[in-house]
Short mmCIF file of C-alpha atoms in Angstrom, two decimals:
data_model
loop_
_atom_site.label_atom_id
_atom_site.label_comp_id
_atom_site.label_asym_id
_atom_site.label_seq_id
_atom_site.Cartn_x
_atom_site.Cartn_y
_atom_site.Cartn_z
CA UNK Z 1 -89.81 97.95 -70.91
CA UNK Z 2 -93.40 99.95 -69.24
CA UNK Z 3 -94.79 102.36 -71.59
CA UNK Z 4 -97.88 104.43 -70.25
CA UNK Z 5 -99.10 105.48 -73.67
CA UNK Z 6 -102.02 108.40 -73.45
CA UNK Z 7 -104.42 110.04 -75.99
CA UNK Z 8 -107.08 112.82 -76.74
CA UNK Z 9 -106.27 115.04 -72.83
CA UNK Z 10 -108.26 117.83 -75.05
CA UNK Z 11 -107.59 120.33 -72.43
CA UNK Z 12 -109.04 117.74 -68.74
CA UNK Z 13 -106.69 118.32 -65.80
CA UNK Z 14 -108.31 116.52 -63.75
CA UNK Z 15 -108.87 113.30 -65.73
CA UNK Z 16 -105.15 113.92 -67.58
CA UNK Z 17 -104.14 114.19 -62.78
CA UNK Z 18 -105.80 110.76 -62.76
CA UNK Z 19 -104.10 109.40 -65.35
CA UNK Z 20 -100.53 110.36 -64.11
CA UNK Z 21 -101.12 108.98 -61.00
CA UNK Z 22 -102.62 105.29 -62.27
CA UNK Z 23 -99.22 105.26 -64.43
CA UNK Z 24 -97.20 106.18 -61.24
CA UNK Z 25 -98.67 103.56 -58.82
CA UNK Z 26 -98.73 100.85 -62.42
CA UNK Z 27 -94.73 101.81 -62.77
CA UNK Z 28 -94.20 103.02 -66.42
CA UNK Z 29 -91.20 103.60 -67.67
CA UNK Z 30 -91.65 105.00 -70.46
CA UNK Z 31 -94.65 107.81 -71.28
CA UNK Z 32 -95.98 108.69 -73.87
CA UNK Z 33 -98.53 111.33 -75.32
CA UNK Z 34 -100.32 110.09 -78.31
CA UNK Z 35 -101.45 114.10 -78.94
CA UNK Z 36 -104.43 116.10 -79.52
CA UNK Z 37 -103.77 117.94 -75.46
CA UNK Z 38 -106.01 120.42 -76.67
CA UNK Z 39 -109.28 121.03 -77.71
CA UNK Z 40 -113.33 121.05 -76.14
CA UNK Z 41 -111.99 121.47 -72.41
CA UNK Z 42 -110.34 124.64 -70.71
CA UNK Z 43 -107.42 123.73 -69.02
CA UNK Z 44 -105.70 124.40 -72.33
CA UNK Z 45 -101.88 125.61 -71.13
CA UNK Z 46 -101.72 122.94 -67.93
CA UNK Z 47 -103.22 120.64 -69.96
CA UNK Z 48 -99.81 121.29 -71.72
CA UNK Z 49 -97.65 122.42 -68.87
CA UNK Z 50 -98.16 118.61 -67.86
CA UNK Z 51 -97.70 116.36 -71.28
CA UNK Z 52 -93.81 118.60 -70.90
CA UNK Z 53 -93.29 117.51 -67.96
CA UNK Z 54 -94.62 114.28 -67.49
CA UNK Z 55 -94.04 113.07 -71.19
CA UNK Z 56 -90.60 111.29 -72.31
CA UNK Z 57 -92.77 112.54 -75.67
CA UNK Z 58 -95.94 113.59 -77.24
CA UNK Z 59 -97.18 113.90 -80.69
CA UNK Z 60 -99.46 115.62 -82.49
CA UNK Z 61 -103.16 115.52 -82.63
CA UNK Z 62 -105.58 117.07 -84.83
CA UNK Z 63 -107.47 119.38 -82.44
CA UNK Z 64 -103.37 120.58 -81.74
CA UNK Z 65 -102.45 121.76 -85.05
CA UNK Z 66 -106.33 123.94 -85.81
CA UNK Z 67 -105.36 125.18 -82.45
CA UNK Z 68 -102.01 126.95 -82.89
CA UNK Z 69 -103.89 127.28 -86.87
CA UNK Z 70 -101.80 125.10 -89.28
CA UNK Z 71 -105.21 124.02 -90.44
CA UNK Z 72 -108.34 124.59 -90.57
CA UNK Z 73 -110.56 124.12 -88.25
CA UNK Z 74 -113.37 123.68 -91.46
CA UNK Z 75 -114.32 119.69 -90.67
CA UNK Z 76 -115.36 120.65 -87.23
CA UNK Z 77 -118.43 119.99 -85.95
CA UNK Z 78 -120.46 123.45 -84.48
CA UNK Z 79 -119.70 121.85 -80.70
CA UNK Z 80 -115.55 121.69 -81.32
CA UNK Z 81 -115.48 124.80 -83.82
CA UNK Z 82 -117.01 127.02 -81.06
CA UNK Z 83 -114.14 124.87 -78.23
CA UNK Z 84 -111.34 124.89 -80.88
CA UNK Z 85 -111.79 128.71 -81.20
CA UNK Z 86 -112.38 129.64 -77.58
CA UNK Z 87 -108.42 127.83 -77.72
CA UNK Z 88 -106.65 129.95 -79.66
CA UNK Z 89 -107.31 133.09 -77.58
CA UNK Z 90 -106.47 131.08 -74.24
CA UNK Z 91 -103.04 129.43 -75.39
CA UNK Z 92 -99.73 130.98 -74.61
CA UNK Z 93 -97.02 131.53 -76.34
CA UNK Z 94 -94.88 128.70 -75.13
CA UNK Z 95 -97.73 126.48 -75.83
CA UNK Z 96 -97.96 126.91 -78.89
CA UNK Z 97 -94.63 126.78 -80.20
CA UNK Z 98 -93.90 123.61 -78.62
CA UNK Z 99 -97.07 122.02 -80.71
CA UNK Z 100 -95.85 122.93 -83.18
CA UNK Z 101 -92.46 121.12 -82.46
CA UNK Z 102 -94.72 117.92 -82.35
CA UNK Z 103 -93.87 114.91 -84.84
CA UNK Z 104 -96.85 112.98 -86.52
CA UNK Z 105 -95.65 110.02 -85.69
CA UNK Z 106 -92.84 108.27 -83.94
CA UNK Z 107 -90.63 104.75 -83.73
CA UNK Z 108 -88.82 102.92 -81.71
CA UNK Z 109 -88.42 99.89 -80.07
CA UNK Z 110 -89.98 97.60 -82.65
CA UNK Z 111 -93.89 100.16 -81.58
CA UNK Z 112 -95.31 102.43 -84.04
CA UNK Z 113 -96.64 105.95 -82.56
CA UNK Z 114 -99.28 108.08 -83.62
CA UNK Z 115 -102.61 109.56 -83.09
CA UNK Z 116 -105.07 108.68 -86.48
CA UNK Z 117 -103.77 105.29 -88.08
CA UNK Z 118 -100.15 105.09 -89.85
CA UNK Z 119 -101.64 104.86 -93.18
CA UNK Z 120 -101.15 109.22 -93.70
CA UNK Z 121 -100.41 110.65 -89.55
CA UNK Z 122 -101.18 114.21 -91.57
CA UNK Z 123 -104.30 113.73 -92.28
CA UNK Z 124 -106.30 111.69 -89.63
CA UNK Z 125 -107.02 109.17 -90.89
CA UNK Z 126 -109.83 107.36 -88.67
CA UNK Z 127 -109.84 103.47 -87.55
CA UNK Z 128 -112.98 103.05 -87.07
CA UNK Z 129 -113.15 99.14 -88.72
CA UNK Z 130 -112.28 96.04 -89.46
CA UNK Z 131 -110.96 97.58 -93.05
CA UNK Z 132 -109.63 100.19 -91.56
CA UNK Z 133 -107.31 98.53 -89.93
CA UNK Z 134 -106.69 95.91 -92.48
CA UNK Z 135 -105.15 98.85 -94.40
CA UNK Z 136 -103.35 100.54 -90.99
CA UNK Z 137 -101.42 96.91 -90.15
CA UNK Z 138 -100.38 97.46 -93.82
CA UNK Z 139 -98.45 100.81 -93.35
CA UNK Z 140 -96.82 100.04 -90.49
CA UNK Z 141 -93.76 96.90 -90.23
CA UNK Z 142 -93.13 96.84 -86.32
CA UNK Z 143 -95.26 95.10 -83.82
CA UNK Z 144 -97.24 97.37 -82.19
CA UNK Z 145 -99.05 100.86 -83.82
CA UNK Z 146 -100.53 102.61 -80.67
CA UNK Z 147 -103.12 105.11 -81.73
CA UNK Z 148 -105.48 107.76 -80.56
CA UNK Z 149 -108.42 109.88 -82.49
CA UNK Z 150 -111.49 107.63 -81.92
CA UNK Z 151 -111.77 108.22 -77.96
CA UNK Z 152 -112.87 104.27 -78.01
CA UNK Z 153 -110.24 101.84 -76.64
CA UNK Z 154 -110.06 98.50 -78.93
CA UNK Z 155 -107.22 95.43 -79.08
CA UNK Z 156 -106.89 94.82 -82.94
CA UNK Z 157 -104.08 91.41 -83.87
CA UNK Z 158 -102.95 90.67 -87.04
CA UNK Z 159 -101.49 87.02 -88.61
CA UNK Z 160 -100.22 86.46 -91.56
CA UNK Z 161 -102.36 85.34 -93.51
CA UNK Z 162 -105.53 85.51 -91.42
CA UNK Z 163 -108.27 89.61 -91.09
CA UNK Z 164 -107.70 90.81 -88.26
CA UNK Z 165 -109.47 90.51 -85.62
CA UNK Z 166 -111.22 92.47 -82.71
CA UNK Z 167 -110.61 91.44 -79.82
CA UNK Z 168 -113.14 91.52 -77.14
CA UNK Z 169 -110.95 91.88 -73.99
CA UNK Z 170 -108.41 94.52 -72.75
CA UNK Z 171 -105.56 92.45 -71.94
CA UNK Z 172 -103.95 90.51 -73.64
CA UNK Z 173 -100.74 88.71 -74.21
CA UNK Z 174 -99.33 88.97 -77.50
CA UNK Z 175 -98.34 85.33 -79.76
CA UNK Z 176 -95.42 85.05 -81.64
CA UNK Z 177 -96.81 85.37 -84.68
CA UNK Z 178 -98.64 88.53 -84.38
CA UNK Z 179 -99.40 92.24 -84.12
CA UNK Z 180 -101.08 94.30 -82.45
CA UNK Z 181 -103.13 97.56 -83.40
CA UNK Z 182 -104.51 98.87 -80.66
CA UNK Z 183 -106.35 102.38 -79.64
CA UNK Z 184 -106.20 103.55 -76.48
CA UNK Z 185 -109.41 105.84 -76.26
CA UNK Z 186 -109.34 108.78 -74.59
CA UNK Z 187 -108.06 110.59 -71.47
CA UNK Z 188 -110.25 113.50 -71.51
CA UNK Z 189 -113.13 111.99 -73.07
CA UNK Z 190 -114.06 108.81 -73.89
CA UNK Z 191 -117.10 107.74 -76.15
CA UNK Z 192 -117.58 104.41 -75.16
CA UNK Z 193 -120.20 105.05 -72.83
CA UNK Z 194 -118.10 104.39 -70.03
CA UNK Z 195 -117.44 108.37 -68.43
CA UNK Z 196 -113.72 106.49 -67.03
CA UNK Z 197 -110.11 108.01 -68.13
CA UNK Z 198 -108.41 105.45 -69.92
CA UNK Z 199 -104.87 104.18 -71.06
CA UNK Z 200 -102.99 101.37 -72.13
CA UNK Z 201 -99.91 99.79 -70.54
CA UNK Z 202 -97.55 97.79 -71.76
CA UNK Z 203 -94.44 95.89 -70.95
CA UNK Z 204 -92.69 94.92 -73.79
CA UNK Z 205 -91.16 91.06 -71.94
CA UNK Z 206 -94.12 89.49 -70.92
CA UNK Z 207 -95.43 91.15 -74.28
CA UNK Z 208 -98.91 92.12 -71.92
CA UNK Z 209 -101.49 95.03 -73.67
CA UNK Z 210 -103.71 96.45 -71.20
CA UNK Z 211 -106.60 98.96 -71.50
CA UNK Z 212 -106.72 100.41 -68.10
CA UNK Z 213 -109.51 103.07 -66.73
CA UNK Z 214 -109.68 105.04 -64.13
CA UNK Z 215 -112.18 106.97 -62.20
CA UNK Z 216 -111.80 111.45 -61.34
CA UNK Z 217 -114.18 113.91 -60.10
CA UNK Z 218 -115.98 114.66 -63.97
CA UNK Z 219 -118.43 117.41 -62.78
CA UNK Z 220 -114.88 119.63 -60.97
CA UNK Z 221 -113.95 118.87 -64.86
CA UNK Z 222 -117.17 120.10 -66.15
CA UNK Z 223 -117.80 123.43 -63.38
CA UNK Z 224 -114.68 125.12 -64.91
CA UNK Z 225 -116.29 124.39 -68.84
CA UNK Z 226 -119.08 125.54 -67.25
CA UNK Z 227 -118.26 129.28 -65.90
CA UNK Z 228 -116.30 129.69 -69.57
CA UNK Z 229 -119.24 128.58 -71.35
CA UNK Z 230 -118.41 126.05 -73.26
CA UNK Z 231 -121.77 124.16 -75.14
CA UNK Z 232 -123.90 122.18 -73.09
CA UNK Z 233 -123.41 119.20 -75.31
CA UNK Z 234 -119.49 118.75 -74.39
CA UNK Z 235 -120.12 119.56 -70.94
CA UNK Z 236 -122.88 116.68 -70.65
CA UNK Z 237 -121.51 114.24 -72.21
CA UNK Z 238 -118.42 113.74 -70.47
CA UNK Z 239 -121.07 111.72 -67.78
CA UNK Z 240 -122.08 109.26 -70.38
CA UNK Z 241 -118.51 108.49 -72.17
CA UNK Z 242 -119.98 109.27 -75.74
#
């Protein structure tokens, strides 16, 4: 089975369409979104519709949860808060209902899918270092766990009786004794200083995981954000991937 796994679309339809095209080019058979369909960008309903039409299943992310008022935006920075308030005003009733129906975590075929850490999916715990990774490995039993949330792609391998290891490569074949924690990066707002959209390809037959970058028309997205009065910080960061 070829899985295409993406996360953190953040209302960037141009980037998402480029990722969907890349998934098709790579022969993806099952498409997964790990959440944060909305927030930051302005293509709210369009991105929700694209997820509904193209993904085999989707999880809820923290921006999605705040957008549909499942929780408050108290912990958001001022830019994220302004964007999510705009999103709340522009989401259709159909989009709200769809987002509210999404689960926090999903397991299948020895794979765990979650937006943040499996440690506590509804608390939006970040996995940013080896200590966080170690805690995450303790809270899923599957061979693979795919997460998003940090907007920075990375592959972390764990072997019995060993400390998890952050890998330098973006393509990796899992060894017999290993388990993997993979952050699939962000479609719509990368933060690893690479502005290209990111998604992950998993081949369950060859046991290969590959993080794939995709070019898209960043200026097109920025122009739509400008027209809607989004903060310049959110607009400018798309060009530099941070």
